XYZ file of C-alpha atoms in Angstrom:
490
model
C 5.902 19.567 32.953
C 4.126 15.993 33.035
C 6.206 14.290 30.044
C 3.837 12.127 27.399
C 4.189 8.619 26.980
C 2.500 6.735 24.682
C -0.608 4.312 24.928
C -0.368 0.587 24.837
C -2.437 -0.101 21.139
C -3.047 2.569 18.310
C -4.741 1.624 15.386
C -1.943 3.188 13.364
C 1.706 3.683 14.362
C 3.688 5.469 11.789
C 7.496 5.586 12.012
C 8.967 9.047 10.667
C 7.749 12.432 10.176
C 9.501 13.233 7.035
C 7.041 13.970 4.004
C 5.438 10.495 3.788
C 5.405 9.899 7.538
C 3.410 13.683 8.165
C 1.216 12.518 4.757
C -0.010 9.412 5.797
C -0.509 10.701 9.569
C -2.935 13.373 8.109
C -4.522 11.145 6.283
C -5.282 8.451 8.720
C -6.210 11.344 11.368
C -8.129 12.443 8.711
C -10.047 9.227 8.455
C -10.657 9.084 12.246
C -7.614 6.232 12.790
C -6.001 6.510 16.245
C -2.486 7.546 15.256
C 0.862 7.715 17.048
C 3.722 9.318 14.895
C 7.310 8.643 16.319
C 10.066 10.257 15.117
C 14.069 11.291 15.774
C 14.166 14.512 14.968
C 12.748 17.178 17.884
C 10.446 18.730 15.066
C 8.695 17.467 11.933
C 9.978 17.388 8.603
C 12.771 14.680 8.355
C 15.830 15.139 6.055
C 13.775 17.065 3.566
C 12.225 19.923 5.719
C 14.496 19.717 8.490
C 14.318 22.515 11.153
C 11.776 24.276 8.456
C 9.699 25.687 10.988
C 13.217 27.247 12.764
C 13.679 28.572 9.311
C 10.867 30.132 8.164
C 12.137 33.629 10.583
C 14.641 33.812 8.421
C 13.080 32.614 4.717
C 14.225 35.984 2.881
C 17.566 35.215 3.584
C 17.702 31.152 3.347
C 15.649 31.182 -0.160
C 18.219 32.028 -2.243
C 20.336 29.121 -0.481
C 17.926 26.466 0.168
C 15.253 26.696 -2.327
C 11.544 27.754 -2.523
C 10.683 23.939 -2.612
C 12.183 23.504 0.918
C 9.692 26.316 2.269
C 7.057 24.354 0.593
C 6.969 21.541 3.144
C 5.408 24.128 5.425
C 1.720 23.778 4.777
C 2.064 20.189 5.150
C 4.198 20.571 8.444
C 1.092 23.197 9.593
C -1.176 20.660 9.160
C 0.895 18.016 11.091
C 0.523 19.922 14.109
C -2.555 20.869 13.682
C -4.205 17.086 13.170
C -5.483 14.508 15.994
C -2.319 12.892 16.371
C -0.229 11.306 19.227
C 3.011 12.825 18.098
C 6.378 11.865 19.863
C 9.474 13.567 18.516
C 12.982 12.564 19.595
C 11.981 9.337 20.200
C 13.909 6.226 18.565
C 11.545 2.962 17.303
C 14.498 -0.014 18.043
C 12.126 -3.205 17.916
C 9.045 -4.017 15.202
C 7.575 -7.545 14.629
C 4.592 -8.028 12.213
C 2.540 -8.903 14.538
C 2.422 -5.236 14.985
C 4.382 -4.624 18.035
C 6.706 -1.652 18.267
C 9.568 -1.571 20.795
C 10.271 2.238 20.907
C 11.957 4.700 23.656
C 10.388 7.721 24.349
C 11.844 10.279 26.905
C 15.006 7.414 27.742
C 12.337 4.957 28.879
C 11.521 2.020 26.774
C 8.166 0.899 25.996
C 6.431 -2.228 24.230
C 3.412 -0.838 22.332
C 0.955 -2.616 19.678
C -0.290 -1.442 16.401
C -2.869 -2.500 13.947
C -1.296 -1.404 11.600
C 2.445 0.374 10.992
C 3.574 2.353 8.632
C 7.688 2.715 8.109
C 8.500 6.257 6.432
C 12.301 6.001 7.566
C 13.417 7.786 4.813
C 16.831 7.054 3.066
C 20.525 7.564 3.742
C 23.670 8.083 2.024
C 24.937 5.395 0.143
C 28.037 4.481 1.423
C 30.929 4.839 -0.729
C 34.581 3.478 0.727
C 37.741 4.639 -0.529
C 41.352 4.828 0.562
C 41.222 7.491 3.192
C 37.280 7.754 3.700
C 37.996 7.487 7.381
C 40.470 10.083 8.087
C 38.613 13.337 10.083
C 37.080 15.468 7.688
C 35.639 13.397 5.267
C 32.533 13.217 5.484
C 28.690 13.175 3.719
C 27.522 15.815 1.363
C 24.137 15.079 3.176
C 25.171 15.759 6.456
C 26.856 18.971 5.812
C 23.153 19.671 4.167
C 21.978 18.896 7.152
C 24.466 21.929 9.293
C 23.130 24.003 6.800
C 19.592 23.365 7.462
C 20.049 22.870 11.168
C 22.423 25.636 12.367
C 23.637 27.540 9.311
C 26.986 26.479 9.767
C 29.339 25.107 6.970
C 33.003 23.708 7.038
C 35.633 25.970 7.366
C 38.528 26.193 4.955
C 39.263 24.587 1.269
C 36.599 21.887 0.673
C 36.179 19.767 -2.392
C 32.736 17.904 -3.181
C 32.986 14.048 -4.866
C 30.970 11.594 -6.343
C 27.724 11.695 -8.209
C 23.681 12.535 -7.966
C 21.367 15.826 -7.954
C 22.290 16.070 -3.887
C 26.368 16.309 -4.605
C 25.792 19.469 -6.581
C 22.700 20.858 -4.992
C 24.681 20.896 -1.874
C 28.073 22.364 -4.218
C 25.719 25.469 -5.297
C 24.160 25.693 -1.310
C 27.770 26.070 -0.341
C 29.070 28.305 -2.684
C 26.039 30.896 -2.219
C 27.230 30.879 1.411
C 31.294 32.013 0.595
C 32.416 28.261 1.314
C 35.989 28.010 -0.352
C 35.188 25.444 -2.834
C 37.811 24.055 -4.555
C 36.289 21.384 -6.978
C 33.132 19.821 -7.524
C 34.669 15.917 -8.479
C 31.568 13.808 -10.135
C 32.212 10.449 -11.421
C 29.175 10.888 -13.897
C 29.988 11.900 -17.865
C 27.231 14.494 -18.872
C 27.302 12.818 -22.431
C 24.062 12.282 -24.162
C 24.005 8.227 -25.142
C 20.940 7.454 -26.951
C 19.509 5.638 -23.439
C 19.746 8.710 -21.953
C 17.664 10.660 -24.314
C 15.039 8.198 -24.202
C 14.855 9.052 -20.245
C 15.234 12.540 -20.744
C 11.655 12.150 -22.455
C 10.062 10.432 -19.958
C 11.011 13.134 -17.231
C 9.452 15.444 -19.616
C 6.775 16.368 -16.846
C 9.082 17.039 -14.834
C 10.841 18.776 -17.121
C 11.464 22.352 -14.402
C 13.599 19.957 -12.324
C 15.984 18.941 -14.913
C 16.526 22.877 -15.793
C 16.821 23.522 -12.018
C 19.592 21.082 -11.449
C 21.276 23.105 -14.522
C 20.617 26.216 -13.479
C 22.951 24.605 -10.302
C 25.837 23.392 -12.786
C 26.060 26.327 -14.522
C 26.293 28.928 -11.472
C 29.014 26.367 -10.210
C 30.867 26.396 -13.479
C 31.342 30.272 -12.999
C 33.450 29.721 -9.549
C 34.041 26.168 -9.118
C 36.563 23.872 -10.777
C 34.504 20.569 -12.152
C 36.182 17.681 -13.089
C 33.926 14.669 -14.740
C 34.552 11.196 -14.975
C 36.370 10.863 -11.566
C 38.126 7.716 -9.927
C 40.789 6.149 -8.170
C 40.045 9.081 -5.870
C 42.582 9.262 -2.790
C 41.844 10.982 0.818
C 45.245 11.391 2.637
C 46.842 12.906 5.675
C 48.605 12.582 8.852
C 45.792 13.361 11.326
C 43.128 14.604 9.240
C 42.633 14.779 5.500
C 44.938 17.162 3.966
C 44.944 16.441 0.396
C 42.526 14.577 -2.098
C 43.917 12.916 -5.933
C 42.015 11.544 -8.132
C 41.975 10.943 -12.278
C 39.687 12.726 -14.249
C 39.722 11.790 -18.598
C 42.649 10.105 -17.754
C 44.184 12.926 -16.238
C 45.848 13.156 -12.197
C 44.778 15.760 -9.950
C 45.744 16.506 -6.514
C 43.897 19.479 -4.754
C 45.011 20.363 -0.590
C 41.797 20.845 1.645
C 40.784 20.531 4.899
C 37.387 18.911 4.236
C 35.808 16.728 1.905
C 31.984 15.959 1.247
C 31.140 12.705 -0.604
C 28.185 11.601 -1.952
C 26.991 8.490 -4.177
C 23.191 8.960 -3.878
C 21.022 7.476 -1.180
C 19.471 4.071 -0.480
C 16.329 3.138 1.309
C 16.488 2.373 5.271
C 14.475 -1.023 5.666
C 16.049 -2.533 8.719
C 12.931 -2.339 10.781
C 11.149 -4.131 8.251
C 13.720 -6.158 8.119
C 13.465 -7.189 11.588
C 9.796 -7.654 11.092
C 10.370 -10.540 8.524
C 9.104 -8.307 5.314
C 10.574 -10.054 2.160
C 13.504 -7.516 0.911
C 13.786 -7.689 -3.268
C 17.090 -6.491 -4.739
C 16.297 -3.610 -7.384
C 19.290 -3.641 -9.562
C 18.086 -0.635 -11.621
C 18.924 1.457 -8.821
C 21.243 -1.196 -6.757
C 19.757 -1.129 -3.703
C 17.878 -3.869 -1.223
C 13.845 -2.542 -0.920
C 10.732 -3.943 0.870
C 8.643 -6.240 -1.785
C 5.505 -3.807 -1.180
C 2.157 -3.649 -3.443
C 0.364 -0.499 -4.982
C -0.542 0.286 -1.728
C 2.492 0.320 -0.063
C 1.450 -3.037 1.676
C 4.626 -5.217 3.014
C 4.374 -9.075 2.861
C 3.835 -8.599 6.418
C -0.069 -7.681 6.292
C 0.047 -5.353 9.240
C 3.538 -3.358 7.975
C 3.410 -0.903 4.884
C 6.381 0.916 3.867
C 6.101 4.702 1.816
C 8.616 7.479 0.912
C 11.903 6.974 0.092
C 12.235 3.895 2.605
C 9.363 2.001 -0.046
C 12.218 2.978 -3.149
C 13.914 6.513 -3.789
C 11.497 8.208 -5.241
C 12.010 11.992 -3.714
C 9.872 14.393 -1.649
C 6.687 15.025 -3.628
C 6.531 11.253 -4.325
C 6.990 10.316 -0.745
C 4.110 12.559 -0.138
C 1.890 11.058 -2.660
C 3.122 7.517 -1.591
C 2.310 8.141 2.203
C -1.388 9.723 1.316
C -2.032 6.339 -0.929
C -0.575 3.552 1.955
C -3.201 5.584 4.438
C -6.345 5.549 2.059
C -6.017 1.371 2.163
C -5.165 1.231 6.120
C -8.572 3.398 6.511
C -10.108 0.828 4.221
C -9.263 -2.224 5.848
C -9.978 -0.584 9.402
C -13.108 0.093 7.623
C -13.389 3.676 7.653
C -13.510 4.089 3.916
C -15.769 2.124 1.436
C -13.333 0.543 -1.599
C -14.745 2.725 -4.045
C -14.034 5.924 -1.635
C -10.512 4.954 -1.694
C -10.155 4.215 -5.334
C -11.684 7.702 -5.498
C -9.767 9.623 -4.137
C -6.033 7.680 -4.965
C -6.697 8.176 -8.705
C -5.748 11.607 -8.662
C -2.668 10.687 -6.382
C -1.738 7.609 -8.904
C -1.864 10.433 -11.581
C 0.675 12.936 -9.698
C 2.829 10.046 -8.600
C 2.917 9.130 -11.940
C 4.567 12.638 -12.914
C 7.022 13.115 -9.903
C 8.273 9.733 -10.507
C 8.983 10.464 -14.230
C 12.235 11.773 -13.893
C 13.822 8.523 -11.814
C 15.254 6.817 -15.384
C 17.212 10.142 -15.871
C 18.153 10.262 -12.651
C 19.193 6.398 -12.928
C 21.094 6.643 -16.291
C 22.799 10.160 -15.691
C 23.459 9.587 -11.920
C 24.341 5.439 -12.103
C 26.988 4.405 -8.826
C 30.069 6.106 -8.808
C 32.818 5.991 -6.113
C 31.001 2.601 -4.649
C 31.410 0.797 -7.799
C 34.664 0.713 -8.239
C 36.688 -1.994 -6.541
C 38.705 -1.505 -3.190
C 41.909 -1.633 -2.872
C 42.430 -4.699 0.120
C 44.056 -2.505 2.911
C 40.384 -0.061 2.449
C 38.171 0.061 5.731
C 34.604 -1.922 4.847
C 33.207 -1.559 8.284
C 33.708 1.231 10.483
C 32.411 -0.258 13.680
C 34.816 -3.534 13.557
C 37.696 -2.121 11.433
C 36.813 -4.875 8.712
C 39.276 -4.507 5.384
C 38.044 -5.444 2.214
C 41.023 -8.196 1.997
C 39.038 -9.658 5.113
C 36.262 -10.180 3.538
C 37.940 -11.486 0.476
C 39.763 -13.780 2.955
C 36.009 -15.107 4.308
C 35.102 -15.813 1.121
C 38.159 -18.034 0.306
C 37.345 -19.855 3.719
C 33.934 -21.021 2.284
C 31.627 -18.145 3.091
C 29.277 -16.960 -0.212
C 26.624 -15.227 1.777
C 26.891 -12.228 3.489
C 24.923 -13.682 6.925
C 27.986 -16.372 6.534
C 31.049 -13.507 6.247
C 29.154 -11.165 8.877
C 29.838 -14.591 11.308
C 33.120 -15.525 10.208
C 34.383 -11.742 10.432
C 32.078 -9.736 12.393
C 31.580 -7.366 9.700
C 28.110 -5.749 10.720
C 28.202 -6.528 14.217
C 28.515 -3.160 15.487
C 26.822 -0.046 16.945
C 25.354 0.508 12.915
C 24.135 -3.022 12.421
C 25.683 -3.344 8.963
C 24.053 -0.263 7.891
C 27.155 1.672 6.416
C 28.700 -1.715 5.671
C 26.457 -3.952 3.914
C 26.481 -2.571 0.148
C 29.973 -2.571 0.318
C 30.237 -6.349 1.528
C 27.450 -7.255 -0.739
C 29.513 -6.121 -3.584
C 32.647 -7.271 -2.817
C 31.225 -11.028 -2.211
C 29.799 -10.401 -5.476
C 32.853 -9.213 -7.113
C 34.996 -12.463 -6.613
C 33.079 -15.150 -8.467
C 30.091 -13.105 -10.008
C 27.567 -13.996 -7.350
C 24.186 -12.859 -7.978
C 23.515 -10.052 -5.055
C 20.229 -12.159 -4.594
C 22.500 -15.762 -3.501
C 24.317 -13.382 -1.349
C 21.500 -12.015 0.448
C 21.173 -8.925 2.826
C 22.067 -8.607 6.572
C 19.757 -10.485 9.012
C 18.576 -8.244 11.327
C 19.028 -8.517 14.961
C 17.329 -6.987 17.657
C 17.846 -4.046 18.978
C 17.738 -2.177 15.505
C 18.918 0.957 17.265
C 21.323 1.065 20.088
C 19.577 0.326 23.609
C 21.616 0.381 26.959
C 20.818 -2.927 29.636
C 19.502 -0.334 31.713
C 16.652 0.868 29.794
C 15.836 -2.368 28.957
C 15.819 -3.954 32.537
C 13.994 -0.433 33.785
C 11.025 -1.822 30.670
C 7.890 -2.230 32.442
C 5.863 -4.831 29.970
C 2.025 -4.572 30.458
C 0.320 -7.627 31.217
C -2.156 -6.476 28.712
C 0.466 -6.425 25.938
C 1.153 -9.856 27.007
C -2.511 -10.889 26.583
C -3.035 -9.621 23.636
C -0.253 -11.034 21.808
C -2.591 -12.187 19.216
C -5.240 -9.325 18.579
C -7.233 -8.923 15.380
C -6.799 -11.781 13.643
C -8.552 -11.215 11.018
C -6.694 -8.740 8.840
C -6.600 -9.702 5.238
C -3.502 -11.385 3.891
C -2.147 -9.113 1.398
C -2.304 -8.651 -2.471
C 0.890 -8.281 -3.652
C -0.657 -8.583 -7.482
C 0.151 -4.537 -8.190
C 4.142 -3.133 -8.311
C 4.995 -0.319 -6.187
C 4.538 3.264 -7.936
């Protein structure tokens, strides 16, 4: 079988096929733009709908588990395959510069491709959330045993206990429990009390009113068979080889509980390191305490060819992702000139007015889910970064040396030099620069990327074959309108 590569230029190169990648893809194909998708995964879906269409033999028995709302990715999946679209899955998109080039392998050969215009629907990823012990085996995220489930159908074996905080950490509790896991705690650092802040919020997710029953529905099954304990900290992983026990405080209270595994979760942040490594401005959103891409209504970078959507534009959820991929493609048609303004403005105002909705419940979701396990601060001895074995005391030690940015630690300590590029690290660092003398997270800055953005052996780089005609055309279409940024991203 002849394998596909991909062309040299596409007016459209979109980066993920999670809801907002497949969205936007439609959309554009829709439109008659010449689109590439490439994506990790070997089928489309992303975190969300992962391995849906693998599922859907077995939907009577997975419903109950996983939810009618993960089956209902499949229309929009069906319609993925069924669009003009250059489509490469398993592939991994290392390089991006905003002069639209993509640097992207595809079948363990690298290419250097060009774009009009890209669109980055990376998705999110689990916050990261150190603690004493949060390296030993069997610790590990609530999202990636979500993502065994989903994949395989397989769960951990033996006594398992389930910290931190957000909708995920007890959607994947009740997922787990429906499937026999031995569950011995569900340990959330949130308090379910009801402070006058939070009832404001609770009316504002009032359209989305099902989801907030849904997620009860959850706690209340759990309650049944599961121990909860509220108000976690100082939680403890510890062991000889692997974890063997987990303590913690709860009300002021110690627990100690002996399992084999534990899943930890402290909500997700957006992945912008491509866009990153483009040059897009980053803005620090403290409401949900994360780094973002500064974007406009449209979805529109500060790099005019780049556009971010989904969760990697700001956590926003599925059906919002959706929305927010359709809306970043009506505006690339327009300025490729395949839609007239008033076309586009046509057809986003009923998007606008659903995004509107699914994005109602994020201020509930901010003041009943705020940081948990990362925002309490590390003991010195505790692990920052993974890849370079970087303590927190390190850090601390950088910072007494003269260092008060985090590009200025990262080169005194290494700290984000690794395999991840700072990815699991960074928050962590951020915050505990910002801990010593109350530095503003926007003095200290984020991570400057560095190329490659995904790991890429010498090999496959010296094996690169660079067209002379992506040489040539280093410096194509000129004329794309700087853009807008006068709107706020929705």
């Amino acid at each position: 079988m002849t394998k596909k590569t991909p062309r040299l230029n596409y007016e459209l190169v979109v980066i993920g096929a999670g809801p907002a990648g497949m969205s936007a893809a439609v959309e554009a194909a829709n439109h008659r733009l010449d689109v590439a998708v490439f994506d990790m995964q070997p089928a489309p879906g992303g975190q969300i709908y992962r391995n849906l269409e693998g599922n859907s033999a077995y939907q009577s028995n997975l419903t109950g588990i996983l939810g009618s709302s993960y089956f209902d990715g499949a229309p929009l999946i069906s319609e993925f395959r069924s669009a003009k679209i250059d489509y490469f899955p398993r592939s991994t998109v290392w390089h991006l510069r905003a002069d639209g080039a993509v640097g992207v392998t595809v079948n363990e050969a690298c290419h250097l491709i060009r774009a009009k215009y890209v669109l980055v629907a990376s998705g999110a990823m689990e916050r990261p959330a150190p603690f004493p012990g949060w390296t030993l085996p069997g610790v590990m995220g609530a999202g990636a045993a979500q993502t065994l489930i989903k994949a395989s159908h397989a769960i951990p074996s033996g006594p398992t206990a389930i910290a931190g905080t957000g909708p995920l950490a007890i959607l994947v509790a009740y997922q787990l429990m429906k499937m026999g896991l031995d569950l011995r705690g569900l340990l959330l650092t949130s308090n379910f009390s009801m402070r006058p802040g939070k009832s404001v919020a609770l009316l504002q997710a009032w359209p989305e009113i099902r989801e907030v029953f849904k997620g009860l529905k959850w706690l209340g099954a759990l309650s049944r068979h599961v121990p909860i304990y509220t108000g976690v900290d100082n939680l403890v992983a510890s062991g000889e080889d692997r974890i063997e026990n987990v303590t913690f405080q709860s009300r002021g209270k110690n627990h100690t509980l002996s399992v084999g595994t534990l899943l930890v979760h402290d909500g997700i942040v957006p992945l912008f390191e491509l866009m990153a490594d483009a040059g897009c401005q980053l803005d620090w959103f403290s409401g949900e305490t994360y780094w973002m891409p500064h974007t406009n209504a449209w979805g529109q970078t500060t790099c005019a060819r780049i556009f971010a959507a989904g969760d990697a534009q700001g956590v926003g959820g599925a059906k919002a992702a959706r929305i927010r991929g359709a809306l970043s493609a009506l505006e690339i048609a327009r300025l490729a000139n395949q839609l007239s303004q008033d076309r586009r403005d046509f057809q986003a105002k009923r998007l606008r007015h659903q995004l509107k909705k699914f994005l109602s419940l994020r201020p509930l979701m901010r003041a009943q889910f705020p940081e948990g396990l990362s925002a309490t601060l590390l003991p010195p001895e505790t692990i920052v970064c993974r890849c370079e074995e970087i303590t927190s005391k390190t850090i601390l030690d950088a910072h007494r040396a003269g260092a008060t940015t985090i590009n200025q630690m990262k080169a005194l300590t290494r700290c984000g030099m690794g395999p991840c590029q700072g990815k699991m690290c960074a928050p962590t660092a951020t915050r505990v620069l910002s801990s010593v003398d109350q530095i503003p997270i926007e003095e200290i800055q984020s991570y400057r990327a560095r190329f490659p953005g995904r790991p890429l052996s010498l090999g496959q780089l010296a094996q690169m074959n660079v067209s002379p005609e992506f040489l040539q055309n280093a410096k194509i279409d000129q004329e794309i309108d700087k853009p807008q940024l006068t709107g706020t991203a929705q």
